[in-house]
Amino acid sequence: MNTRDTVLVALFAAFTVALAFFPPITIPLVGVPITAQSLGVMLAGAVLGANRGALSMGLVLALVAVGLPVLAGGRGGLGVFMGPTAGYLVGWPLAAYATGLLFERFSGKANYLVFSSLFCIVGGIFVMHPVGVLWLSISGGIPLDKAVLGTLVFVPGDVLKAVAAAYIAIQVRKALGATMGYGANRI
Amino acid sequence: MTASFYIHKESWLHRLAAGRKLFCLAVLGTGISFVSDLWLLAGALSLCVCLFPAAQLRLVVAYNQVRPLFWIMAALFVAKLFTGPLSDAFVVILRLCILVLAAGLITVTTKTSALLTVLERVLTPLSVFGFSAPRMAFALSLVIRFIPVVGQISQEVREAQQARGLGTNIFALIIPFVLRIVKMAEQVSQAIDARGGLPDAKPSPAVMRRSQAVRRSVSAPMGAETDQPH
Amino acid sequence: MNVMPFKTIIEFNAVGYQSGEHEILKELNLFMSEPRIGIVGSNGSGKSTFLRLINGLLVPTTGEVWVDGLETRRCAKQVRDRISFVFQNPDNQIVLPTVEEDLAFGLSRSDLSAEIIAKRVDDVLERLDLAHKRHEPCHVLSGGQKQLLAIAGALVRRPATIIFDEPTTLLDLRNARRIADVIYSLEQNVITVTHDLTLLEGFDRVMVMNDGEVVADDTPKAALSYYRRLMS
Ligand SMILES: Nc1ncnc2c1ncn2[C@@H]1O[C@H](COP(=O)(O)OP(=O)(O)OP(=O)(O)O)[C@@H](O)[C@H]1O
Ligand SMILES: [Mg+2]
């Protein structure tokens, strides 16, 4: 972790916090309004890679824990970690890590929308949701299968978000590779 | 965005050390999962509620802690009804309310700075991904410093895109936003290097002093209302 | 305020800087020791790159930069202890939440005791008229105050030289004058890039950059009139 890495980690955490205060935005063509903050999780992984992405999401959670209203809707505080949906939050660093790992491992493929969407889906859905469901099932005391059923409702929306995040990640990586003289895939 | 959820009062709960409070919460969280007696839980809940006035806080503060969870708890309650007896449904809801209230009580009675100190102490033995505790503390203050700056950038990007009629287009908003963040990171890290670089991985007296200053400062307002348009 | 015992001597030996294929600076040979040096030039002519080469934020792709006998590639840390940097946008160089702790940040890597750090922070706050802001969160300061804080962050390290990259570009006329006064009042050597040509009138030496080269290097009067002709 050099200076630049540390700053990127911190600024992406600040970015994710700022997304909480974004007005609802829509995905063109599909037209569905979405909350922007969860995009930050996948983007952190896609743009910063596994370690730095996970760390920056960890920083956001630390800010939540110390009682700052940094989540969408101005939520925050320790109570958030006690609620039944806390697993989805705890899943942030893990999701960013998984997405980041895939972008790092398969960076050659990451410029195709299909692949980068897949990477975002793995982190944002296949990692995030199991953690969330497990937590929901334990803290809510409901059987796992029922909890899974409950989370499935959110999957279609999250797939859309993952594709949007993937598209953004591709454009960002292209722009940075071209104009800032970085190695095409290393920021 | 308001500074934090902390509400300043002079009560014994406010004075109680942050570490102790968090320890109690951990004990409560573990212990409560073994309790399924409705009366015991109801008693614990009333105790939690009573602690709010004991901390010189109005009851609406307690209500505010659980209010965001209302719908999810209702859904949970219904789900529980289908999978087991009514009493089970109540047990789950009661446990959740107790924990959320207790955690919320800590949040409103403990200064952010005190919680930061505990966080730093807890993290000291774990050096996560090569992130030592002083580095972590530095990164946290960096985030706190840059939330208003990033909020300002977000607003600039939004205004620019609104002018082009793309005010709600996710791509038109987020792509330039991320690019500006990365570019800014470049300049900020150069500035940090020019000023002597990151704080040492192990705390020096100077860093200790600095992080004490951070602790004092986070209770100051961080994101001014004007920086965070809604 | 006591500064380093002697002023800095900066030497560029056949310095070139390339980014990929793009040649940003071409073979510079320079010797700089004047108290106040100004640099002007069109956008993209390489001024910021030039400044960053001086204190080792960038290292040359060919040639060497020497500061008081220290080579920037090998001794970046010592060089940066001698030379502080003030950037165009103060928001990017204020890194901690409140005024006081941001100032102390620049000394956190030093071996100074807490009392000395506090004393230095006090001095510099006093000197730049920021004492009443010491506990304020940095983001509530005005643009001019932020730039003063950025300069304070450079001064608190007690360097021998301070580099400014367009310090007044984002400021209104009054604040620009204020910063100019501060620059003239410094006992440190100053190297500044600016588009504010009046700022340079009292300087000792002005260099004009164009397309990665120093095309004029003279007294302010001569260099600035050359620059005006170049730009017309
Ligand atoms: N990291 C980089 N990668 C590639 N090119 C770069 C990089 N940084 C700067 N450049 C290019 O180098 C040239 C000089 O840039 P520099 O920032 O030094 O100019 P400048 O004189 O400071 O300009 P301005 O007046 O706009 O600040 C420009 O053409 C710029 O596009
Ligand atoms: Mg420049």
XYZ file of C-alpha atoms and ligand atoms in Angstrom:
681
model
C 0.000 0.000 0.000
C 1.812 3.124 -1.171
C 0.499 6.654 -0.848
C -1.489 6.444 -4.035
C -3.185 3.201 -3.039
C -4.111 4.592 0.351
C -5.569 7.727 -1.201
C -7.513 5.763 -3.811
C -8.934 3.528 -1.101
C -10.010 6.552 0.939
C -11.403 8.493 -2.014
C -13.423 5.525 -3.230
C -14.881 5.219 0.241
C -15.803 8.906 0.100
C -17.211 8.328 -3.393
C -19.413 5.491 -2.137
C -20.636 7.716 0.663
C -21.408 10.495 -1.814
C -23.442 8.067 -3.907
C -25.779 7.699 -0.929
C -26.812 11.285 -1.526
C -27.318 10.930 -5.241
C -30.903 11.435 -6.363
C -32.397 8.273 -7.875
C -30.852 7.654 -11.279
C -32.094 5.622 -14.178
C -30.457 3.132 -16.481
C -31.008 4.232 -20.089
C -33.057 1.851 -22.308
C -34.418 -0.032 -19.319
C -35.564 3.054 -17.499
C -35.610 1.595 -14.000
C -34.695 3.989 -11.230
C -32.053 2.608 -8.872
C -30.221 3.721 -5.756
C -26.680 4.516 -6.638
C -24.777 3.427 -3.556
C -24.589 -0.284 -4.282
C -22.885 0.575 -7.576
C -19.985 1.848 -5.509
C -19.300 -1.636 -4.182
C -18.882 -3.254 -7.584
C -17.023 -0.248 -8.980
C -14.572 -0.311 -6.085
C -13.700 -3.883 -6.976
C -13.669 -3.307 -10.711
C -11.588 -0.137 -10.663
C -9.330 -0.689 -7.639
C -8.972 -4.463 -7.677
C -9.480 -6.959 -4.881
C -7.417 -5.669 -1.952
C -7.922 -1.968 -2.375
C -11.586 -2.409 -3.282
C -12.272 -4.474 -0.172
C -10.352 -2.029 2.016
C -12.275 0.954 0.763
C -15.585 -0.759 1.480
C -14.209 -1.703 4.893
C -13.575 1.997 5.511
C -17.186 2.814 4.710
C -18.338 0.177 7.185
C -15.972 1.599 9.800
C -17.576 5.006 9.301
C -20.996 3.411 9.726
C -19.837 1.729 12.913
C -18.532 4.914 14.483
C -21.907 6.511 14.004
C -21.754 8.592 10.841
C -24.813 8.713 8.573
C -23.049 7.530 5.444
C -25.510 4.983 4.057
C -28.346 5.603 1.614
C -31.209 7.346 3.370
C -28.803 8.866 5.874
C -28.570 5.675 7.893
C -25.606 4.665 9.995
C -24.577 3.760 13.507
C -24.045 0.440 15.219
C -27.742 -0.390 15.043
C -27.358 -1.011 11.323
C -25.128 -3.977 12.105
C -27.721 -5.457 14.420
C -30.591 -5.421 11.947
C -31.656 -8.471 9.950
C -30.267 -7.072 6.690
C -26.804 -6.326 8.067
C -25.391 -9.244 6.101
C -25.811 -7.354 2.867
C -23.677 -4.604 4.345
C -21.022 -6.913 5.744
C -20.987 -8.447 2.283
C -19.687 -5.202 0.735
C -15.969 -5.758 1.240
C -16.330 -9.401 0.263
C -18.253 -8.525 -2.884
C -15.732 -5.859 -3.837
C -12.961 -8.357 -3.219
C -14.528 -11.032 -5.401
C -15.299 -8.628 -8.241
C -11.837 -7.133 -7.980
C -10.162 -10.520 -8.012
C -11.955 -11.468 -11.217
C -11.080 -8.180 -12.891
C -7.448 -8.710 -11.909
C -7.242 -12.356 -12.951
C -9.032 -11.927 -16.254
C -8.078 -8.374 -17.080
C -7.726 -9.284 -20.755
C -11.396 -10.211 -20.898
C -12.611 -7.397 -18.680
C -13.177 -5.041 -21.581
C -16.024 -7.193 -22.923
C -19.350 -6.285 -21.393
C -20.352 -9.938 -21.064
C -17.362 -10.797 -18.952
C -17.201 -7.685 -16.844
C -20.938 -8.033 -16.158
C -20.284 -11.561 -15.053
C -17.522 -10.375 -12.717
C -19.847 -7.802 -11.194
C -22.629 -10.354 -10.857
C -20.347 -12.773 -9.057
C -19.416 -10.132 -6.491
C -22.663 -8.215 -6.293
C -24.959 -11.247 -6.289
C -23.191 -14.568 -5.796
C -21.121 -13.248 -2.913
C -23.270 -10.485 -1.494
C -26.574 -12.347 -1.418
C -25.412 -15.540 0.308
C -23.859 -13.484 3.091
C -27.029 -11.447 3.355
C -29.270 -14.496 3.285
C -27.214 -16.352 5.859
C -27.374 -13.398 8.210
C -31.067 -12.909 7.597
C -31.693 -16.554 8.322
C -29.666 -16.558 11.540
C -30.667 -13.204 12.987
C -34.253 -13.482 11.814
C -34.459 -17.125 12.784
C -36.130 -18.119 9.530
C -35.244 -21.256 7.571
C -32.608 -20.800 4.900
C -34.886 -21.723 2.001
C -37.445 -19.098 3.005
C -34.707 -16.512 3.337
C -33.401 -17.388 -0.120
C -36.889 -16.907 -1.484
C -36.982 -13.478 0.103
C -33.710 -12.391 -1.451
C -34.599 -13.659 -4.933
C -36.975 -10.734 -5.382
C -33.977 -8.415 -5.495
C -31.907 -10.440 -7.921
C -33.311 -9.047 -11.211
C -32.698 -5.479 -10.083
C -29.225 -6.351 -8.899
C -28.407 -7.979 -12.230
C -29.289 -4.713 -13.944
C -27.081 -2.818 -11.527
C -24.241 -5.230 -12.106
C -24.459 -4.711 -15.870
C -24.529 -0.953 -15.371
C -21.506 -1.146 -13.065
C -19.723 -3.342 -15.604
C -20.329 -0.843 -18.393
C -19.112 2.028 -16.212
C -16.040 0.034 -15.216
C -15.160 -0.637 -18.866
C -15.481 3.027 -19.810
C -13.498 4.174 -16.793
C -10.707 1.704 -17.427
C -10.563 2.705 -21.082
C -10.464 6.395 -20.282
C -7.774 5.996 -17.644
C -5.692 3.708 -19.801
C -5.823 6.113 -22.703
C -5.396 9.514 -21.118
C -3.468 9.094 -17.917
C -0.706 6.911 -19.163
C -1.390 4.025 -16.843
C -0.828 0.494 -17.916
C -4.123 -0.237 -19.621
C -5.523 -2.246 -16.756
C -3.602 -1.146 -13.724
C -4.788 1.977 -12.050
C -25.707 15.173 5.918
C -25.556 15.761 9.641
C -22.316 15.437 11.559
C -23.096 12.245 13.418
C -25.863 10.644 15.420
C -24.243 11.577 18.698
C -26.525 13.556 21.018
C -24.706 15.425 23.715
C -26.045 15.087 27.270
C -24.469 14.754 30.689
C -25.448 11.283 31.833
C -23.676 8.308 33.312
C -24.284 6.478 30.026
C -22.518 9.238 28.138
C -19.633 9.074 30.561
C -19.280 5.295 30.445
C -16.174 4.317 28.446
C -16.896 3.460 24.817
C -14.991 0.192 25.073
C -17.147 -0.943 28.006
C -20.330 -0.100 26.180
C -19.252 -2.045 23.125
C -18.219 -4.968 25.296
C -21.688 -4.996 26.879
C -23.241 -4.956 23.427
C -21.145 -7.931 22.378
C -22.165 -9.837 25.524
C -25.789 -8.914 24.966
C -25.648 -9.982 21.338
C -24.209 -13.365 22.212
C -26.334 -13.922 25.279
C -29.631 -12.983 23.743
C -29.490 -15.672 21.101
C -29.860 -18.232 23.903
C -32.909 -16.577 25.409
C -36.293 -17.458 23.999
C -38.495 -16.746 26.990
C -40.971 -14.109 25.908
C -41.274 -12.483 29.331
C -37.543 -12.263 29.796
C -37.167 -10.692 26.366
C -39.999 -8.261 26.993
C -38.304 -7.286 30.247
C -34.989 -6.749 28.463
C -36.721 -4.639 25.856
C -38.344 -2.410 28.457
C -34.990 -2.053 30.160
C -33.426 -0.951 26.851
C -36.195 1.567 26.306
C -35.811 2.872 29.864
C -32.107 3.428 29.338
C -32.912 6.197 26.863
C -34.600 8.439 29.461
C -31.858 7.369 31.857
C -29.420 8.922 29.379
C -31.581 12.060 29.374
C -32.846 11.276 25.905
C -36.436 11.523 24.805
C -38.279 8.320 23.926
C -38.633 9.418 20.322
C -34.881 8.861 20.009
C -35.455 5.206 20.878
C -38.289 5.046 18.388
C -36.033 6.520 15.701
C -33.607 3.646 16.159
C -36.141 0.981 15.202
C -38.247 2.974 12.770
C -36.108 2.274 9.659
C -36.496 -1.434 10.358
C -40.265 -1.361 10.534
C -41.026 -2.896 7.143
C -38.317 -5.481 7.220
C -39.466 -6.560 10.658
C -43.055 -6.768 9.490
C -41.936 -8.976 6.604
C -39.893 -11.087 8.975
C -42.845 -11.432 11.331
C -45.091 -12.650 8.537
C -42.444 -15.069 7.326
C -42.091 -16.427 10.855
C -45.844 -16.910 11.125
C -45.742 -19.300 8.204
C -42.830 -21.306 9.514
C -43.582 -21.686 13.179
C -45.669 -20.744 16.184
C -46.677 -17.189 16.964
C -44.403 -17.031 19.980
C -41.346 -17.686 17.791
C -42.274 -14.739 15.620
C -42.421 -12.511 18.683
C -39.126 -13.833 20.023
C -37.311 -12.917 16.825
C -38.784 -9.442 16.629
C -38.078 -8.794 20.298
C -34.455 -9.917 20.004
C -33.913 -7.669 17.002
C -35.502 -4.674 18.692
C -33.380 -5.174 21.801
C -30.149 -5.358 19.850
C -30.973 -2.449 17.583
C -32.004 -0.311 20.557
C -28.900 -1.206 22.542
C -26.624 -0.507 19.591
C -28.494 2.702 18.850
C -28.119 3.758 22.455
C -24.357 3.404 22.145
C -24.350 5.364 18.920
C -26.260 8.314 20.348
C -24.395 8.417 23.668
C -20.837 7.929 22.418
C -18.730 10.489 20.596
C -17.550 9.423 17.159
C -14.036 10.165 18.291
C -14.319 7.735 21.210
C -15.610 5.024 18.893
C -12.736 5.720 16.503
C -10.292 5.191 19.335
C -11.829 1.838 20.182
C -11.851 0.872 16.528
C -8.179 1.709 16.265
C -7.425 -0.342 19.369
C -9.410 -3.316 18.145
C -7.627 -3.188 14.793
C -4.127 -2.905 16.222
C -3.487 -6.654 16.459
C -4.950 -7.338 13.033
C -3.026 -5.728 10.286
C -5.563 -6.219 7.546
C -4.121 -6.518 4.054
C -1.002 -4.649 5.082
C -3.056 -1.868 6.621
C -1.674 -1.128 10.071
C -3.833 0.588 12.671
C -2.199 4.046 12.299
C -2.575 3.798 8.532
C -6.175 2.779 8.992
C -6.774 5.727 11.296
C -5.147 8.022 8.751
C -7.259 6.600 5.932
C -10.397 7.140 8.009
C -9.594 10.793 8.607
C -8.783 11.115 4.924
C -12.281 9.847 4.106
C -13.847 12.233 6.592
C -11.894 15.124 5.119
C -12.815 14.224 1.543
C -16.517 13.439 1.897
C -17.447 17.131 1.498
C -14.962 17.572 -1.360
C -16.302 14.547 -3.194
C -19.846 15.740 -2.490
C -18.917 19.009 -4.170
C -17.564 17.166 -7.198
C -20.718 15.077 -7.376
C -22.733 18.258 -7.490
C -20.559 19.783 -10.211
C -20.866 16.678 -12.356
C -24.617 16.644 -11.877
C -24.994 20.291 -12.812
C -22.871 19.833 -15.905
C -24.948 16.867 -17.059
C -28.238 18.559 -16.224
C -27.191 21.339 -18.539
C -26.907 18.709 -21.270
C -30.240 17.144 -20.354
C -28.574 14.024 -18.966
C -29.273 14.805 -15.318
C -30.577 11.349 -14.446
C -28.538 9.246 -16.848
C -26.445 6.922 -14.722
C -23.594 6.675 -17.216
C -23.371 10.389 -17.907
C -23.172 10.972 -14.173
C -21.034 8.208 -12.778
C -18.356 7.802 -15.455
C -17.064 11.398 -15.238
C -17.498 11.268 -11.468
C -15.240 8.220 -11.107
C -12.718 9.689 -13.518
C -12.488 12.859 -11.484
C -12.030 10.831 -8.315
C -9.121 8.892 -9.766
C -7.529 12.042 -11.121
C -7.938 13.752 -7.795
C -6.362 10.747 -6.062
C -3.290 11.345 -8.192
C -2.975 14.926 -7.009
C -3.806 14.187 -3.389
C -1.201 11.470 -3.205
C 1.390 13.783 -4.747
C 0.486 16.393 -2.151
C 0.865 13.855 0.657
C 4.241 12.781 -0.662
C 5.329 16.384 -0.985
C 4.413 16.914 2.660
C 6.540 14.074 3.914
C 4.515 11.019 2.984
C 2.127 8.707 4.786
C 2.387 8.464 8.541
C 4.670 5.673 9.698
C 3.224 2.234 10.009
C 4.053 2.289 13.697
C 2.772 5.229 15.691
C 5.345 7.921 16.465
C 4.664 10.529 19.152
C 3.739 12.970 16.438
C 1.222 10.590 14.918
C -0.298 9.904 18.292
C -0.778 13.593 18.768
C -2.268 13.889 15.351
C -4.708 11.070 15.837
C -5.784 12.621 19.102
C -6.490 15.754 17.139
C -8.522 13.690 14.675
C -10.499 12.310 17.542
C -11.318 15.769 18.740
C -12.250 16.912 15.277
C -14.701 14.294 14.084
C -17.242 15.566 16.532
C -17.099 18.797 14.545
C -19.567 18.934 11.660
C -18.203 17.131 8.642
C -20.450 17.422 5.618
C -22.100 20.803 5.551
C -25.683 20.769 4.370
C -24.788 22.944 1.422
C -22.313 20.385 0.123
C -24.833 17.601 -0.017
C -27.832 18.615 -2.056
C -30.693 16.153 -2.062
C 11.164 31.978 11.671
C 14.432 30.143 11.219
C 14.931 28.393 7.912
C 17.570 26.093 6.564
C 21.019 27.691 6.876
C 21.593 28.248 3.176
C 19.243 28.642 0.244
C 18.793 25.847 -2.233
C 20.752 25.307 -5.374
C 18.929 23.371 -8.052
C 20.619 21.849 -11.050
C 19.101 20.190 -14.102
C 21.577 18.044 -16.025
C 20.274 17.098 -19.464
C 16.840 16.424 -18.008
C 14.232 14.918 -20.291
C 10.786 13.642 -19.367
C 8.751 11.339 -21.512
C 5.357 9.795 -20.942
C 5.011 6.873 -23.319
C 5.812 8.177 -26.779
C 5.095 11.728 -25.787
C 8.110 13.918 -25.063
C 6.946 16.358 -22.413
C 10.281 17.978 -21.544
C 13.321 18.136 -23.831
C 16.952 18.162 -22.614
C 16.931 20.843 -19.976
C 20.182 22.190 -18.565
C 19.583 24.693 -15.815
C 21.110 26.147 -12.705
C 18.730 27.857 -10.278
C 19.644 29.656 -7.084
C 17.874 33.020 -7.297
C 15.523 33.858 -4.425
C 12.485 34.288 -6.678
C 12.045 32.490 -9.950
C 8.918 32.667 -12.081
C 7.823 30.366 -14.876
C 5.255 31.187 -17.531
C 4.083 29.305 -20.590
C 1.033 28.150 -22.453
C -1.205 25.322 -21.251
C 0.424 21.960 -21.702
C 3.898 23.419 -22.191
C 5.252 21.273 -19.359
C 5.357 23.717 -16.436
C 3.748 21.446 -13.861
C 5.923 18.570 -14.983
C 8.975 20.778 -14.575
C 8.017 21.731 -11.015
C 7.338 18.129 -10.037
C 10.770 17.139 -11.268
C 12.354 19.601 -8.849
C 11.214 17.897 -5.660
C 11.178 14.355 -6.943
C 7.423 13.905 -7.304
C 8.407 12.912 -10.816
C 11.806 11.584 -11.734
C 13.358 12.389 -15.108
C 13.378 9.682 -17.750
C 16.790 10.923 -18.870
C 19.343 13.056 -17.060
C 19.410 14.054 -13.402
C 18.031 16.692 -11.085
C 20.256 17.757 -8.180
C 19.122 19.761 -5.180
C 21.929 20.907 -2.897
C 23.985 17.952 -3.982
C 21.150 15.480 -3.531
C 19.908 13.563 -6.529
C 16.100 13.523 -6.559
C 15.817 9.935 -7.699
C 17.833 8.595 -4.778
C 17.130 11.176 -2.071
C 13.536 12.166 -2.655
C 12.758 12.394 1.036
C 15.637 14.720 1.918
C 14.879 16.848 -1.124
C 11.253 17.199 -0.059
C 12.356 18.246 3.409
C 14.184 21.140 1.741
C 11.545 21.983 -0.849
C 7.835 22.287 -0.144
C 5.130 22.339 -2.789
C 1.907 24.326 -2.993
C -0.511 23.083 -5.642
C -3.085 24.943 -7.682
C -6.109 23.420 -5.990
C -5.834 23.577 -2.210
C -8.647 21.052 -1.845
C -6.310 18.380 -3.101
C -3.593 19.060 -0.588
C -5.545 19.572 2.589
C -5.715 16.010 3.805
C -7.043 16.019 7.345
C -10.418 17.200 8.610
C -9.499 20.248 10.682
C -7.086 23.142 10.161
C -4.849 22.377 13.101
C -4.433 18.681 12.477
C -3.872 19.228 8.773
C -0.962 21.508 9.601
C 0.455 18.995 12.067
C 0.240 16.310 9.392
C 3.239 17.696 7.520
C 5.363 17.157 10.632
C 4.008 13.762 11.624
C 6.916 11.943 10.016
C 9.501 14.104 11.717
C 11.236 13.348 15.014
C 9.966 16.573 16.522
C 8.318 16.410 19.917
C 4.633 17.151 20.284
C 5.423 20.511 21.950
C 7.613 21.666 19.084
C 5.024 20.594 16.548
C 2.344 22.494 18.434
C 4.600 25.543 18.611
C 5.292 25.481 14.897
C 1.623 25.084 14.088
C 0.858 28.044 16.359
C 3.518 30.178 14.676
C 2.341 29.515 11.195
C -1.343 29.986 12.068
C -0.456 33.316 13.614
C 1.649 34.371 10.698
C -0.983 33.645 8.052
C -3.814 35.029 10.118
C -5.597 31.725 10.486
C -5.430 31.396 14.273
C -9.152 31.935 14.689
C -9.820 29.045 12.295
C -7.608 26.527 14.017
C -10.367 24.142 15.142
C -12.588 24.639 12.093
C -13.239 21.805 9.647
C -11.218 22.613 6.523
C -14.131 22.361 4.110
C -15.873 25.402 5.579
C -12.937 27.701 4.734
C -13.232 30.035 1.763
C -11.111 29.467 -1.329
C -8.613 32.106 -0.252
C -8.368 30.704 3.257
C -7.870 27.215 1.874
C -4.970 28.428 -0.215
C -3.506 30.159 2.842
C -3.853 26.887 4.735
C -2.076 25.088 1.911
C 0.769 27.603 2.127
C 0.783 27.218 5.896
C 1.099 23.468 5.400
C 4.204 24.121 3.314
C 5.668 26.713 5.699
C 5.217 24.594 8.790
C 7.818 22.204 7.440
C 10.338 25.079 7.394
C 11.721 24.383 3.946
C 14.451 26.367 2.232
C 12.431 26.681 -0.962
C 8.733 26.674 -1.740
C 7.361 25.731 -5.149
C 3.991 27.126 -6.226
C 1.992 25.732 -9.139
C -0.457 28.458 -10.183
C -1.254 29.490 -6.612
C -3.683 32.240 -7.537
C -5.539 30.757 -10.499
C -8.650 29.762 -8.558
C -8.809 32.948 -6.496
C -10.576 36.269 -6.848
C -8.550 39.453 -7.262
C -8.343 40.304 -3.584
C -7.268 36.841 -2.508
C -4.815 36.652 -5.384
C -3.226 39.887 -4.096
C -3.184 38.481 -0.608
C -1.349 35.341 -1.733
C 1.027 37.464 -3.804
C 1.855 39.507 -0.703
C 2.501 36.332 1.227
C 4.793 35.082 -1.525
C 6.770 38.326 -1.490
C 7.042 38.228 2.293
C 8.606 34.752 2.422
C 12.230 34.436 3.482
C 12.314 31.149 1.561
C 13.359 30.865 -2.038
C 10.329 30.761 -4.293
C 9.759 29.077 -7.625
C 6.335 29.752 -9.032
C 4.391 28.951 -12.156
C 1.677 31.488 -12.813
C -0.462 33.083 -15.482
C -0.647 36.237 -13.371
C 2.162 38.180 -15.026
C 1.995 41.132 -12.624
C 2.941 38.758 -9.816
C 6.303 38.200 -11.504
C 7.288 41.825 -11.952
C 9.375 41.923 -8.783
C 10.987 38.528 -9.325
C 14.679 37.899 -9.913
C 14.363 35.625 -12.900
C 11.593 34.501 -15.227
C 11.640 31.533 -17.569
C 9.272 31.097 -20.494
C 8.342 27.558 -21.434
C 6.954 26.462 -24.734
C 6.373 22.936 -25.923
C 8.645 21.296 -23.363
C 11.507 23.738 -23.771
C 12.727 26.834 -21.953
C 12.594 29.381 -24.749
C 13.498 32.435 -22.698
C 15.321 32.824 -19.410
C 15.870 36.407 -18.354
C 14.869 39.308 -16.136
C 11.110 39.610 -15.680
C 10.938 42.620 -17.987
C 12.698 40.968 -20.889
C 11.174 37.509 -20.424
C 7.627 38.797 -20.050
C 7.795 40.969 -23.119
C 9.152 37.987 -25.034
C 6.257 35.920 -23.678
C 3.688 38.527 -24.698
C 5.057 38.531 -28.224
C 5.086 34.718 -28.283
C 1.435 34.592 -27.275
C 0.195 37.219 -29.695
N 0.494 11.533 -16.592
C 0.570 11.984 -17.844
N 0.518 11.112 -18.874
C 0.592 11.542 -20.147
N 0.715 12.828 -20.474
C 0.770 13.740 -19.509
C 0.700 13.383 -18.131
N 0.784 14.507 -17.402
C 0.893 15.513 -18.265
N 0.890 15.073 -19.537
C 1.043 15.888 -20.751
O 2.234 16.595 -20.612
C 2.137 17.889 -21.159
C 2.587 18.903 -20.134
O 1.740 18.852 -19.011
P 1.906 19.862 -17.803
O 0.823 19.545 -16.828
O 3.282 19.815 -17.316
O 1.613 21.252 -18.504
P 1.407 22.685 -17.876
O 2.343 23.572 -18.556
O 1.455 22.608 -16.405
O -0.060 23.028 -18.338
P -1.189 23.911 -17.604
O -0.877 25.344 -17.844
O -2.438 23.498 -18.301
O -1.182 23.531 -16.168
C 0.705 18.037 -21.598
O 0.674 17.889 -22.997
C -0.033 16.912 -20.921
O -1.067 16.461 -21.739
Mg 0.041 22.888 -14.796
